[in-house]
Short mmCIF file of C-alpha atoms in Angstrom, two decimals:
data_model
loop_
_atom_site.label_atom_id
_atom_site.label_comp_id
_atom_site.label_asym_id
_atom_site.label_seq_id
_atom_site.Cartn_x
_atom_site.Cartn_y
_atom_site.Cartn_z
CA MET A 1 12.14 -4.62 -18.99
CA SER A 2 12.73 -2.23 -16.10
CA ASP A 3 10.93 -2.63 -12.80
CA ASN A 4 9.70 0.93 -13.27
CA GLN A 5 7.40 -0.12 -16.10
CA PRO A 6 5.35 -3.21 -15.28
CA PRO A 7 4.80 -5.77 -18.01
CA GLN A 8 1.37 -5.66 -19.57
CA THR A 9 -0.97 -8.61 -19.77
CA VAL A 10 -2.07 -9.76 -23.18
CA ALA A 11 -5.70 -8.95 -23.78
CA THR A 12 -7.94 -11.15 -25.87
CA PRO A 13 -11.08 -9.18 -26.60
CA THR A 14 -14.24 -10.84 -27.77
CA SER A 15 -16.78 -8.84 -29.66
CA GLY A 16 -20.43 -9.41 -30.20
CA ILE A 17 -20.28 -7.45 -33.47
CA GLY A 18 -18.14 -8.82 -36.22
CA GLY A 19 -15.22 -6.60 -37.20
CA THR A 20 -14.84 -2.94 -36.36
CA PRO A 21 -18.16 -1.13 -35.83
CA ASP A 22 -19.01 1.30 -38.60
CA ALA A 23 -19.87 4.98 -38.07
CA ARG A 24 -23.55 4.29 -37.52
CA GLN A 25 -22.86 1.61 -34.92
CA LEU A 26 -20.34 3.82 -33.14
CA ARG A 27 -22.89 6.62 -32.95
CA ALA A 28 -25.47 4.25 -31.49
CA ILE A 29 -22.93 2.95 -28.96
CA LEU A 30 -22.05 6.48 -27.86
CA ILE A 31 -25.71 7.44 -27.48
CA ALA A 32 -26.44 4.29 -25.47
CA VAL A 33 -23.60 4.73 -22.97
CA SER A 34 -24.25 8.48 -22.67
CA ILE A 35 -27.91 7.90 -21.78
CA ALA A 36 -26.89 5.24 -19.24
CA LEU A 37 -24.36 7.63 -17.72
CA MET A 38 -26.94 10.43 -17.58
CA ALA A 39 -29.27 8.21 -15.55
CA VAL A 40 -26.51 7.59 -12.99
CA ILE A 41 -25.36 11.22 -12.79
CA ALA A 42 -28.90 12.61 -12.53
CA SER A 43 -29.53 10.36 -9.52
CA VAL A 44 -26.51 11.75 -7.67
CA SER A 45 -27.91 15.28 -7.37
CA GLY A 46 -31.60 14.99 -8.24
CA LEU A 47 -32.86 13.91 -4.83
CA ASN A 48 -31.44 17.04 -3.18
CA VAL A 49 -34.49 19.01 -4.28
CA ALA A 50 -36.84 16.63 -2.40
CA GLN A 51 -35.29 16.75 1.07
CA THR A 52 -38.15 18.69 2.67
CA HIS A 53 -40.81 16.54 1.00
CA MET A 54 -39.29 13.28 2.28
CA ALA A 55 -38.86 14.66 5.80
CA VAL A 56 -42.50 15.77 5.97
CA GLU A 57 -44.03 12.62 4.41
CA TRP A 58 -42.17 10.13 6.59
CA GLY A 59 -41.49 12.29 9.65
CA ALA A 60 -37.81 11.64 9.00
CA SER A 61 -35.00 13.52 10.72
CA GLN A 62 -32.49 15.60 8.77
CA THR A 63 -29.87 12.93 9.46
CA THR A 64 -32.06 10.24 7.92
CA VAL A 65 -32.78 12.38 4.87
CA LEU A 66 -29.07 13.05 4.38
CA TRP A 67 -28.38 9.31 4.58
CA ILE A 68 -30.99 8.68 1.90
CA ILE A 69 -29.07 11.08 -0.34
CA ASN A 70 -25.50 10.19 0.64
CA ILE A 71 -25.75 6.39 0.82
CA TYR A 72 -26.10 6.25 -2.95
CA THR A 73 -22.83 8.10 -3.53
CA LEU A 74 -21.08 6.12 -0.80
CA VAL A 75 -21.99 2.71 -2.29
CA LEU A 76 -21.30 3.91 -5.83
CA ALA A 77 -17.81 5.16 -5.01
CA ALA A 78 -16.90 2.11 -2.91
CA LEU A 79 -17.76 -0.44 -5.62
CA LEU A 80 -16.45 1.35 -8.71
CA LEU A 81 -13.00 -0.25 -8.77
CA PRO A 82 -14.07 -3.84 -7.93
CA LEU A 83 -17.01 -3.88 -10.35
CA GLY A 84 -15.03 -2.12 -13.07
CA ALA A 85 -12.40 -4.87 -12.83
CA LEU A 86 -15.08 -7.58 -12.84
CA GLY A 87 -16.57 -6.03 -15.97
CA ASP A 88 -13.23 -6.44 -17.74
CA ARG A 89 -13.24 -10.16 -16.93
CA TRP A 90 -16.94 -11.03 -17.07
CA GLY A 91 -17.73 -9.01 -20.16
CA ARG A 92 -18.51 -5.31 -20.45
CA LYS A 93 -21.88 -5.72 -22.16
CA PRO A 94 -23.28 -8.25 -19.65
CA MET A 95 -22.10 -6.05 -16.77
CA LEU A 96 -23.72 -2.97 -18.32
CA VAL A 97 -27.00 -4.80 -18.97
CA ALA A 98 -27.08 -6.23 -15.44
CA GLY A 99 -26.28 -2.83 -13.96
CA LEU A 100 -29.07 -1.15 -15.89
CA ILE A 101 -31.58 -3.78 -14.71
CA VAL A 102 -30.51 -3.44 -11.05
CA PHE A 103 -30.48 0.35 -11.25
CA GLY A 104 -33.86 0.57 -12.97
CA THR A 105 -35.51 -1.83 -10.53
CA ALA A 106 -34.12 0.13 -7.59
CA GLY A 107 -35.51 3.33 -9.11
CA VAL A 108 -39.00 1.84 -9.32
CA VAL A 109 -38.82 0.65 -5.69
CA ALA A 110 -37.59 4.07 -4.55
CA GLY A 111 -40.42 5.82 -6.36
CA LEU A 112 -42.97 3.64 -4.54
CA ALA A 113 -41.15 3.45 -1.19
CA PRO A 114 -43.61 3.51 1.75
CA SER A 115 -40.97 4.41 4.35
CA ALA A 116 -37.51 5.91 4.81
CA ALA A 117 -36.08 2.44 5.54
CA VAL A 118 -37.28 1.06 2.20
CA MET A 119 -35.96 4.17 0.47
CA ILE A 120 -32.51 3.69 1.99
CA GLY A 121 -32.48 0.05 0.83
CA ALA A 122 -33.49 1.10 -2.68
CA ARG A 123 -30.76 3.73 -2.75
CA VAL A 124 -28.17 1.13 -1.72
CA ALA A 125 -29.30 -1.12 -4.59
CA ALA A 126 -29.22 1.87 -6.95
CA GLY A 127 -25.63 2.57 -5.87
CA VAL A 128 -24.66 -1.02 -6.70
CA GLY A 129 -26.28 -0.75 -10.12
CA ALA A 130 -24.65 2.62 -10.75
CA ALA A 131 -21.22 1.18 -9.89
CA MET A 132 -21.82 -1.53 -12.51
CA ILE A 133 -22.85 1.05 -15.11
CA MET A 134 -20.56 4.05 -14.71
CA PRO A 135 -17.08 2.56 -15.31
CA ILE A 136 -18.35 0.29 -18.08
CA THR A 137 -19.79 3.19 -20.10
CA LEU A 138 -16.31 4.71 -20.45
CA ALA A 139 -14.61 1.32 -20.86
CA VAL A 140 -16.93 0.52 -23.78
CA ILE A 141 -15.80 3.74 -25.48
CA THR A 142 -12.08 3.18 -24.92
CA SER A 143 -12.22 -0.47 -26.00
CA THR A 144 -14.54 0.02 -29.01
CA PHE A 145 -13.78 3.34 -30.69
CA PRO A 146 -10.76 3.56 -33.01
CA GLU A 147 -7.99 5.81 -31.75
CA GLU A 148 -8.72 8.66 -34.17
CA GLN A 149 -12.33 8.92 -32.91
CA ARG A 150 -11.80 8.02 -29.29
CA GLY A 151 -10.99 11.53 -28.09
CA LYS A 152 -14.21 12.99 -29.48
CA ALA A 153 -16.27 10.20 -27.90
CA ILE A 154 -14.55 10.70 -24.53
CA GLY A 155 -15.31 14.41 -24.88
CA VAL A 156 -19.03 13.62 -25.15
CA TRP A 157 -18.76 11.29 -22.15
CA THR A 158 -17.00 13.88 -19.99
CA GLY A 159 -19.52 16.53 -21.03
CA VAL A 160 -22.37 14.33 -19.82
CA ALA A 161 -20.48 13.45 -16.63
CA GLY A 162 -19.67 17.08 -15.90
CA GLY A 163 -22.88 18.84 -16.88
CA GLY A 164 -25.32 15.98 -16.35
CA GLY A 165 -25.63 16.64 -12.63
CA ILE A 166 -26.87 20.19 -13.14
CA LEU A 167 -29.18 19.12 -15.96
CA GLY A 168 -30.53 16.29 -13.80
CA MET A 169 -31.13 18.68 -10.91
CA PHE A 170 -33.01 21.07 -13.21
CA LEU A 171 -35.29 18.32 -14.51
CA SER A 172 -35.79 17.02 -10.96
CA ALA A 173 -36.73 20.48 -9.68
CA LEU A 174 -39.15 20.85 -12.58
CA LEU A 175 -40.82 17.53 -11.76
CA VAL A 176 -41.14 18.49 -8.08
CA ASP A 177 -42.73 21.81 -9.02
CA VAL A 178 -45.22 20.51 -11.58
CA ALA A 179 -45.96 17.05 -10.20
CA ASP A 180 -44.84 15.16 -7.08
CA TRP A 181 -41.39 14.44 -5.64
CA ARG A 182 -41.79 10.71 -6.33
CA TRP A 183 -41.75 11.48 -10.03
CA LEU A 184 -38.06 12.28 -9.60
CA PHE A 185 -37.35 8.60 -10.17
CA ALA A 186 -39.33 8.51 -13.41
CA LEU A 187 -36.53 10.31 -15.28
CA PRO A 188 -33.68 7.87 -14.39
CA VAL A 189 -35.96 4.86 -14.95
CA ALA A 190 -37.01 6.16 -18.38
CA LEU A 191 -33.36 6.77 -19.29
CA VAL A 192 -32.48 3.25 -18.15
CA VAL A 193 -35.20 1.70 -20.32
CA VAL A 194 -33.92 3.54 -23.40
CA ALA A 195 -30.27 2.76 -22.59
CA LEU A 196 -31.05 -0.91 -21.97
CA ALA A 197 -32.82 -1.30 -25.32
CA MET A 198 -29.98 0.43 -27.17
CA THR A 199 -27.30 -1.52 -25.30
CA VAL A 200 -28.83 -4.89 -26.14
CA LYS A 201 -29.13 -3.89 -29.79
CA SER A 202 -25.97 -1.90 -30.47
CA VAL A 203 -23.22 -2.27 -27.86
CA PRO A 204 -20.65 -5.00 -28.66
CA ASN A 205 -19.32 -7.24 -25.94
CA SER A 206 -15.66 -7.33 -25.01
CA ARG A 207 -13.82 -8.98 -22.17
CA GLU A 208 -10.21 -9.58 -21.29
CA HIS A 209 -8.61 -12.88 -20.34
CA SER A 210 -6.11 -12.67 -17.50
CA ALA A 211 -3.64 -15.28 -16.32
CA HIS A 212 -4.11 -14.09 -12.73
CA SER A 213 -6.93 -14.62 -10.26
CA PHE A 214 -9.17 -11.71 -9.30
CA ASP A 215 -7.62 -9.53 -6.60
CA ILE A 216 -10.24 -10.01 -3.86
CA VAL A 217 -8.05 -8.54 -1.12
CA GLY A 218 -7.29 -5.44 -3.18
CA ALA A 219 -10.95 -5.02 -4.09
CA SER A 220 -12.00 -5.26 -0.43
CA LEU A 221 -9.33 -2.84 0.76
CA SER A 222 -10.21 -0.31 -1.94
CA ALA A 223 -13.88 -0.43 -0.96
CA ILE A 224 -13.10 0.04 2.75
CA ALA A 225 -10.72 2.92 2.01
CA VAL A 226 -13.23 4.75 -0.17
CA ILE A 227 -16.10 4.21 2.30
CA GLY A 228 -14.03 5.50 5.20
CA LEU A 229 -12.71 8.59 3.45
CA ILE A 230 -15.96 9.63 1.78
CA PHE A 231 -17.92 8.97 4.97
CA VAL A 232 -15.68 11.42 6.82
CA LEU A 233 -16.03 14.04 4.09
CA GLN A 234 -19.81 13.67 4.06
CA GLU A 235 -20.40 13.47 7.81
CA GLY A 236 -17.58 15.66 9.13
CA PRO A 237 -19.34 18.98 8.51
CA GLU A 238 -22.54 17.67 10.16
CA ARG A 239 -21.13 15.70 13.11
CA GLY A 240 -17.91 17.65 13.62
CA TRP A 241 -14.42 16.83 12.35
CA THR A 242 -13.22 15.79 15.81
CA ALA A 243 -16.27 13.67 16.66
CA PRO A 244 -15.38 10.03 17.48
CA VAL A 245 -17.25 8.67 14.46
CA SER A 246 -15.39 11.07 12.14
CA LEU A 247 -12.02 10.16 13.60
CA ILE A 248 -12.80 6.45 13.38
CA GLY A 249 -13.88 6.80 9.76
CA LEU A 250 -10.71 8.72 8.92
CA ALA A 251 -8.53 6.13 10.66
CA VAL A 252 -10.24 3.18 8.94
CA GLY A 253 -10.10 4.85 5.54
CA GLY A 254 -6.48 5.95 5.92
CA VAL A 255 -5.23 2.56 7.14
CA ALA A 256 -7.15 0.74 4.39
CA ALA A 257 -5.70 3.10 1.75
CA VAL A 258 -2.14 2.46 2.93
CA ALA A 259 -2.79 -1.28 3.09
CA PHE A 260 -4.26 -1.18 -0.42
CA VAL A 261 -1.14 0.45 -1.86
CA ALA A 262 1.14 -2.00 -0.04
CA TRP A 263 -0.91 -4.99 -1.20
CA GLU A 264 -1.04 -3.82 -4.80
CA LEU A 265 2.74 -3.33 -4.83
CA HIS A 266 3.05 -6.88 -3.50
CA ARG A 267 0.70 -8.28 -6.18
CA ARG A 268 2.47 -6.31 -8.93
CA ASP A 269 1.17 -7.55 -12.30
CA ALA A 270 -1.68 -9.48 -10.66
CA SER A 271 -2.98 -6.40 -8.81
CA LEU A 272 -6.40 -4.83 -9.13
CA LEU A 273 -4.72 -1.47 -9.86
CA ASP A 274 -1.00 -1.35 -10.57
CA VAL A 275 -0.09 1.68 -8.45
CA ARG A 276 3.37 1.79 -10.08
CA LEU A 277 1.66 3.31 -13.12
CA PHE A 278 1.17 6.53 -11.14
CA ARG A 279 4.80 7.26 -12.03
CA GLN A 280 3.51 8.12 -15.46
CA ARG A 281 2.71 11.75 -16.09
CA GLY A 282 -0.60 10.93 -17.74
CA LEU A 283 -2.10 8.93 -14.89
CA ALA A 284 -0.82 11.18 -12.10
CA GLY A 285 -1.62 14.47 -13.86
CA GLY A 286 -5.01 13.35 -15.12
CA SER A 287 -6.09 11.99 -11.73
CA LEU A 288 -4.98 15.07 -9.82
CA THR A 289 -6.66 17.40 -12.32
CA LEU A 290 -9.99 15.60 -12.12
CA LEU A 291 -9.79 15.46 -8.32
CA VAL A 292 -9.35 19.23 -8.05
CA VAL A 293 -11.63 20.28 -10.91
CA PHE A 294 -14.57 18.18 -9.72
CA GLY A 295 -13.93 19.29 -6.16
CA VAL A 296 -14.13 22.93 -7.17
CA GLN A 297 -17.23 22.29 -9.32
CA ALA A 298 -19.05 20.62 -6.45
CA GLY A 299 -17.95 23.32 -4.03
CA ILE A 300 -19.21 26.01 -6.39
CA ALA A 301 -22.67 24.41 -6.34
CA VAL A 302 -22.62 24.52 -2.53
CA VAL A 303 -21.99 28.26 -2.74
CA LEU A 304 -24.21 29.19 -5.68
CA PHE A 305 -27.49 27.61 -4.64
CA PRO A 306 -27.83 29.42 -1.30
CA PHE A 307 -26.74 32.63 -3.05
CA PHE A 308 -29.55 32.29 -5.57
CA GLN A 309 -32.15 31.17 -3.05
CA ALA A 310 -31.37 32.98 0.21
CA VAL A 311 -29.63 36.09 -1.13
CA LEU A 312 -31.52 36.66 -4.38
CA GLY A 313 -34.74 35.03 -3.16
CA TRP A 314 -35.15 32.69 -6.13
CA SER A 315 -37.01 29.37 -6.18
CA GLY A 316 -35.20 26.05 -6.41
CA LEU A 317 -36.20 25.67 -10.06
CA LEU A 318 -35.04 29.15 -11.03
CA SER A 319 -31.79 28.63 -9.11
CA THR A 320 -31.12 25.47 -11.10
CA VAL A 321 -31.87 27.29 -14.36
CA ALA A 322 -29.34 29.92 -13.31
CA MET A 323 -26.66 27.19 -13.18
CA MET A 324 -27.38 26.04 -16.72
CA PRO A 325 -25.04 28.48 -18.56
CA MET A 326 -22.07 26.98 -16.74
CA ALA A 327 -23.24 23.43 -17.50
CA VAL A 328 -23.86 24.24 -21.18
CA MET A 329 -20.40 25.80 -21.60
CA MET A 330 -18.84 22.82 -19.83
CA MET A 331 -20.56 20.29 -22.08
CA ALA A 332 -19.79 22.26 -25.25
CA THR A 333 -16.09 22.73 -24.54
CA SER A 334 -15.74 19.09 -23.45
CA GLY A 335 -16.58 18.21 -27.04
CA LEU A 336 -14.13 20.77 -28.43
CA ALA A 337 -11.27 19.80 -26.10
CA PRO A 338 -10.09 16.77 -28.17
CA LYS A 339 -9.58 18.97 -31.25
CA MET A 340 -7.62 21.48 -29.23
CA ALA A 341 -5.56 18.73 -27.61
CA ALA A 342 -4.76 17.25 -31.04
CA ARG A 343 -3.58 20.65 -32.22
CA VAL A 344 -1.63 22.02 -29.25
CA GLY A 345 -1.28 18.97 -26.99
CA ALA A 346 -3.05 17.57 -23.93
CA ARG A 347 -0.89 19.37 -21.37
CA SER A 348 -1.39 22.76 -23.04
CA THR A 349 -5.15 22.19 -23.27
CA MET A 350 -5.36 21.19 -19.60
CA THR A 351 -3.24 24.19 -18.60
CA VAL A 352 -5.52 26.60 -20.47
CA GLY A 353 -8.59 24.96 -18.93
CA ILE A 354 -7.23 25.17 -15.39
CA ALA A 355 -6.19 28.80 -15.95
CA LEU A 356 -9.70 29.71 -17.14
CA SER A 357 -11.26 27.90 -14.18
CA SER A 358 -9.00 29.86 -11.83
CA LEU A 359 -9.99 33.07 -13.61
CA GLY A 360 -13.67 32.20 -13.16
CA LEU A 361 -13.21 31.73 -9.42
CA ALA A 362 -11.31 35.00 -9.17
CA LEU A 363 -14.00 36.88 -11.11
CA MET A 364 -16.70 35.59 -8.78
CA ALA A 365 -14.65 36.49 -5.72
CA LEU A 366 -13.97 40.01 -7.03
CA PHE A 367 -17.39 40.99 -8.32
CA VAL A 368 -20.00 39.06 -6.31
CA SER A 369 -22.33 41.38 -4.41
CA VAL A 370 -25.83 41.46 -3.00
CA ASP A 371 -26.84 44.40 -5.17
CA GLY A 372 -25.11 43.07 -8.30
CA GLY A 373 -27.20 39.90 -8.22
CA TYR A 374 -26.89 37.28 -10.93
CA LEU A 375 -24.83 39.42 -13.31
CA SER A 376 -22.11 39.77 -10.67
CA VAL A 377 -21.35 36.03 -10.91
CA LEU A 378 -22.31 35.20 -14.51
CA ALA A 379 -18.93 36.00 -16.09
CA GLY A 380 -17.15 33.85 -13.53
CA MET A 381 -19.59 30.98 -14.08
CA LEU A 382 -19.02 31.07 -17.84
CA ALA A 383 -15.24 31.10 -17.46
CA MET A 384 -15.49 28.21 -14.99
CA GLY A 385 -17.64 26.19 -17.40
CA ILE A 386 -15.25 26.69 -20.32
CA GLY A 387 -12.21 25.92 -18.18
CA MET A 388 -13.63 22.75 -16.68
CA GLY A 389 -14.73 21.47 -20.09
CA LEU A 390 -11.25 21.99 -21.54
CA SER A 391 -9.49 20.30 -18.64
CA MET A 392 -11.77 17.29 -18.03
CA THR A 393 -11.60 15.56 -21.42
CA PRO A 394 -7.79 15.37 -21.80
CA SER A 395 -7.54 14.39 -18.12
CA THR A 396 -9.93 11.49 -18.67
CA GLU A 397 -8.04 10.44 -21.81
CA ALA A 398 -4.78 10.57 -19.89
CA ILE A 399 -6.13 8.23 -17.20
CA THR A 400 -7.73 5.67 -19.52
CA GLY A 401 -4.76 5.80 -21.89
CA SER A 402 -2.29 5.07 -19.10
CA LEU A 403 -3.69 1.60 -18.39
CA PRO A 404 -3.65 -1.29 -20.88
CA ARG A 405 -6.68 -2.50 -22.81
CA ALA A 406 -7.09 -5.43 -20.43
CA ALA A 407 -7.73 -3.00 -17.56
CA GLN A 408 -10.01 -0.43 -19.16
CA GLY A 409 -12.77 -1.15 -16.68
CA VAL A 410 -10.31 -0.43 -13.87
CA ALA A 411 -9.06 2.69 -15.67
CA SER A 412 -12.59 3.97 -16.08
CA ALA A 413 -13.42 3.14 -12.46
CA LEU A 414 -10.30 4.99 -11.26
CA ASN A 415 -11.46 7.99 -13.28
CA ASP A 416 -14.88 7.79 -11.60
CA VAL A 417 -13.52 7.25 -8.08
CA THR A 418 -11.32 10.30 -8.52
CA ARG A 419 -14.38 12.35 -9.48
CA GLU A 420 -16.39 11.12 -6.50
CA LEU A 421 -13.57 11.77 -4.03
CA GLY A 422 -13.00 15.21 -5.52
CA THR A 423 -16.70 16.01 -5.26
CA ALA A 424 -16.86 15.00 -1.60
CA LEU A 425 -13.63 16.84 -0.80
CA GLY A 426 -14.75 20.02 -2.58
CA VAL A 427 -18.13 20.12 -0.85
CA ALA A 428 -16.50 19.58 2.54
CA MET A 429 -13.68 22.10 2.05
CA LEU A 430 -15.47 24.97 0.31
CA GLY A 431 -18.62 24.38 2.34
CA ALA A 432 -16.65 24.63 5.59
CA LEU A 433 -14.82 27.76 4.41
CA LEU A 434 -18.10 29.38 3.43
CA ALA A 435 -19.73 28.53 6.78
CA ASN A 436 -16.75 29.75 8.81
CA GLY A 437 -16.46 32.93 6.77
CA TYR A 438 -20.17 33.62 7.18
CA ARG A 439 -20.08 33.15 10.95
CA GLY A 440 -16.94 35.25 11.28
CA ALA A 441 -18.57 38.09 9.34
CA ILE A 442 -21.95 38.06 11.08
CA ASP A 443 -20.77 37.57 14.69
CA ASP A 444 -20.01 41.26 15.27
CA LYS A 445 -23.20 42.46 13.59
CA LEU A 446 -25.88 40.88 15.78
CA ASP A 447 -26.10 43.56 18.47
CA GLY A 448 -29.68 44.11 19.58
CA ILE A 449 -30.84 40.69 18.32
CA PRO A 450 -32.16 38.27 21.02
CA GLN A 451 -29.63 35.58 21.86
CA GLY A 452 -31.71 32.64 20.60
CA THR A 453 -32.49 34.38 17.34
CA ALA A 454 -28.85 35.39 16.92
CA GLU A 455 -27.73 31.78 17.37
CA THR A 456 -30.17 30.68 14.69
CA ALA A 457 -28.94 33.42 12.35
CA ARG A 458 -25.34 32.28 12.86
CA GLN A 459 -26.17 28.83 11.46
CA GLY A 460 -26.54 30.10 7.88
CA VAL A 461 -28.03 32.73 5.64
CA ALA A 462 -31.20 30.70 5.00
CA ASN A 463 -31.75 30.35 8.76
CA ALA A 464 -31.28 34.10 9.22
CA VAL A 465 -33.78 34.94 6.49
CA GLU A 466 -36.32 32.53 8.00
CA VAL A 467 -36.03 33.87 11.54
CA ALA A 468 -35.79 37.57 10.58
CA PRO A 469 -39.56 38.34 10.74
CA SER A 470 -39.58 37.45 14.44
CA THR A 471 -37.17 40.30 15.19
CA GLY A 472 -39.68 43.04 14.38
CA SER A 473 -37.96 46.30 13.45
CA HIS A 474 -34.62 44.51 13.11
CA SER A 475 -35.96 42.22 10.37
CA ARG A 476 -34.70 44.11 7.32
CA ASP A 477 -31.32 44.85 8.87
CA LEU A 478 -30.84 41.19 9.88
CA VAL A 479 -31.62 39.96 6.37
CA HIS A 480 -29.22 42.47 4.81
CA THR A 481 -26.52 41.64 7.35
CA ALA A 482 -26.87 37.90 6.72
CA GLN A 483 -26.75 38.35 2.96
CA GLN A 484 -23.65 40.52 3.14
CA SER A 485 -21.99 38.09 5.55
CA PHE A 486 -22.72 35.28 3.11
CA VAL A 487 -20.97 37.24 0.35
CA ASP A 488 -17.98 37.74 2.66
CA GLY A 489 -17.83 34.00 3.31
CA TRP A 490 -18.26 33.37 -0.44
CA GLN A 491 -15.19 35.47 -1.20
CA GLN A 492 -13.06 33.55 1.29
CA ALA A 493 -14.13 30.23 -0.23
CA MET A 494 -13.49 31.44 -3.78
CA TRP A 495 -10.00 32.75 -2.99
CA ALA A 496 -9.15 29.42 -1.36
CA GLY A 497 -10.31 27.73 -4.58
CA VAL A 498 -8.11 30.08 -6.61
CA ALA A 499 -5.10 29.11 -4.48
CA VAL A 500 -5.74 25.38 -4.95
CA MET A 501 -6.25 25.80 -8.69
CA GLY A 502 -3.08 27.87 -8.88
CA VAL A 503 -1.04 25.04 -7.39
CA LEU A 504 -2.64 22.61 -9.84
CA LEU A 505 -1.88 24.98 -12.73
CA VAL A 506 1.82 25.04 -11.90
CA TYR A 507 1.93 21.25 -11.49
CA VAL A 508 0.19 20.50 -14.78
CA ALA A 509 2.23 23.09 -16.68
CA LEU A 510 5.44 21.47 -15.46
CA ARG A 511 4.51 17.81 -14.95
CA GLY A 512 1.27 17.23 -16.85
CA PRO A 513 0.76 14.71 -19.66
CA ARG A 514 3.25 15.30 -22.46
CA ASP A 515 2.05 17.10 -25.54
CA SER A 516 2.01 15.48 -28.98
CA GLY A 517 5.38 16.88 -29.90
CA SER A 518 7.03 15.25 -26.93
CA ALA A 519 5.21 12.03 -27.65
CA ALA A 520 6.55 11.89 -31.17
CA VAL A 521 10.10 12.30 -29.95
CA ALA A 522 9.68 9.70 -27.23
CA ASP A 523 8.26 7.15 -29.68
CA GLY A 524 6.96 4.84 -27.03
CA VAL A 525 9.63 5.47 -24.42
CA ASP A 526 8.45 6.13 -20.89
CA GLU A 527 10.11 9.32 -19.74
CA ALA A 528 10.38 8.48 -16.08
CA ALA A 529 11.66 4.94 -16.49
CA GLY A 530 13.58 5.36 -19.70
CA THR A 531 12.25 2.03 -20.94
CA ARG A 532 10.11 0.91 -23.84
CA THR A 533 6.46 0.29 -23.12
CA THR A 534 4.41 -2.47 -24.67
CA GLY A 535 0.87 -3.12 -25.88
CA ALA A 536 -1.79 -0.55 -25.21
CA ALA A 537 0.42 1.31 -22.72
CA GLU A 538 2.89 2.18 -25.49
CA SER A 539 0.91 5.15 -26.71
CA ALA A 540 -0.61 5.90 -23.30
CA ALA A 541 2.64 6.46 -21.46
CA VAL A 542 3.46 9.48 -23.56
CA ARG A 543 0.07 11.20 -23.35
#
């Protein structure tokens, strides 16, 4: 066997359900893991709608409120790989059950939290529970569903992962409007209770026996790398990219990432994540696609919400409703993507999806306007939703299919880490482009505005709208100027997104996962290494 294709460990699964689950059991399994995933995804974005309420109730600073929101994502991303790998060894069902219990308990504590400090502690615990849940939900699908049904199940999973955040934000905004912000935690806790009951009843257990000890060093390095890099992406826009804490975080994350790769190459077959597998088209193409697509999706949300609220003057709830068409199209096409991939191939499906996403960005950049309102961005949102749905499912399949059965928890965790890094990167990049474009457009249009008011207006369109009444006769002109400047910044951010998606389109078209025709010809031969694969990687290497 060539050094280019690492030998695969022999997996010995154990199942809590005798034989292969029938159609009814598979449906129950899919519902259980989808509900568990929805609870995790809803908690990522749901608390955004309660920032003002928390600040007022506890007298908390904006920095503290942002930490309450961001600490959850930071802990979740940092622990995905280690806990995904532990789930493979310990047992996927016990890990999922334990994660649901931890996550649900943390949700109850957060809902009753008497102070910001208790809330931060609860959010840390929720992040730990989420990291136990998220990779296992996908690993259960890939290790339980037969190959002919796996693609459809992964399509449902990716639809929930992609559209669940918007749906969760909508339900959270609704709860804040009709009840109290603390009821935000009722939704995830209720989902956890249902998922826990269904998991105990329906989800089979499986675990993999490995001849090697757990890679503690690799797990620690991966956690440090992810914490450092995501911390910089989250805090850089607020603290400044050249601030000492940002530079330290970048240095720590970068050094830990390099050390992780070096250590994993040293461990080879005993590694937490065999980085040599990134030579495969499926793993490299799938990871890069998810990184970019989720980055663009998150960046779009950063742009759309202030457009709806500050430019169109809509409420938070109505703004979330306005995002729903994109989420619905994304979830629907995620389910259709496996059929398309089976017919024309994974690479072709991903290419079409990326092209449609790029078209959506271009449409929004071309037609967005203050006077055009919602209709000026709707076509672009729909194209984006369809494109992301078509590209996410085959990308996820390519990642999970590139690692052997014994490492499906790791494969699923890698898929999730890629999403989280992409989300943080997209928010930081498109958010910064939008802010810089806005300031560049409004700077020359503030003549006659008092200096203090002008400085406030430069901070963002929402700030300009808030301070406008204090300018007297200049009020209407300032609001219009700020709104138009926001649209100018929007267009710069969208065209940057089009450029990034264009590069991804070329890469996937040329080097993406091989289509079914190529796979049939290869018959289990890895294209890059020219060697025969074994075990579960035999079919994955040609995806």
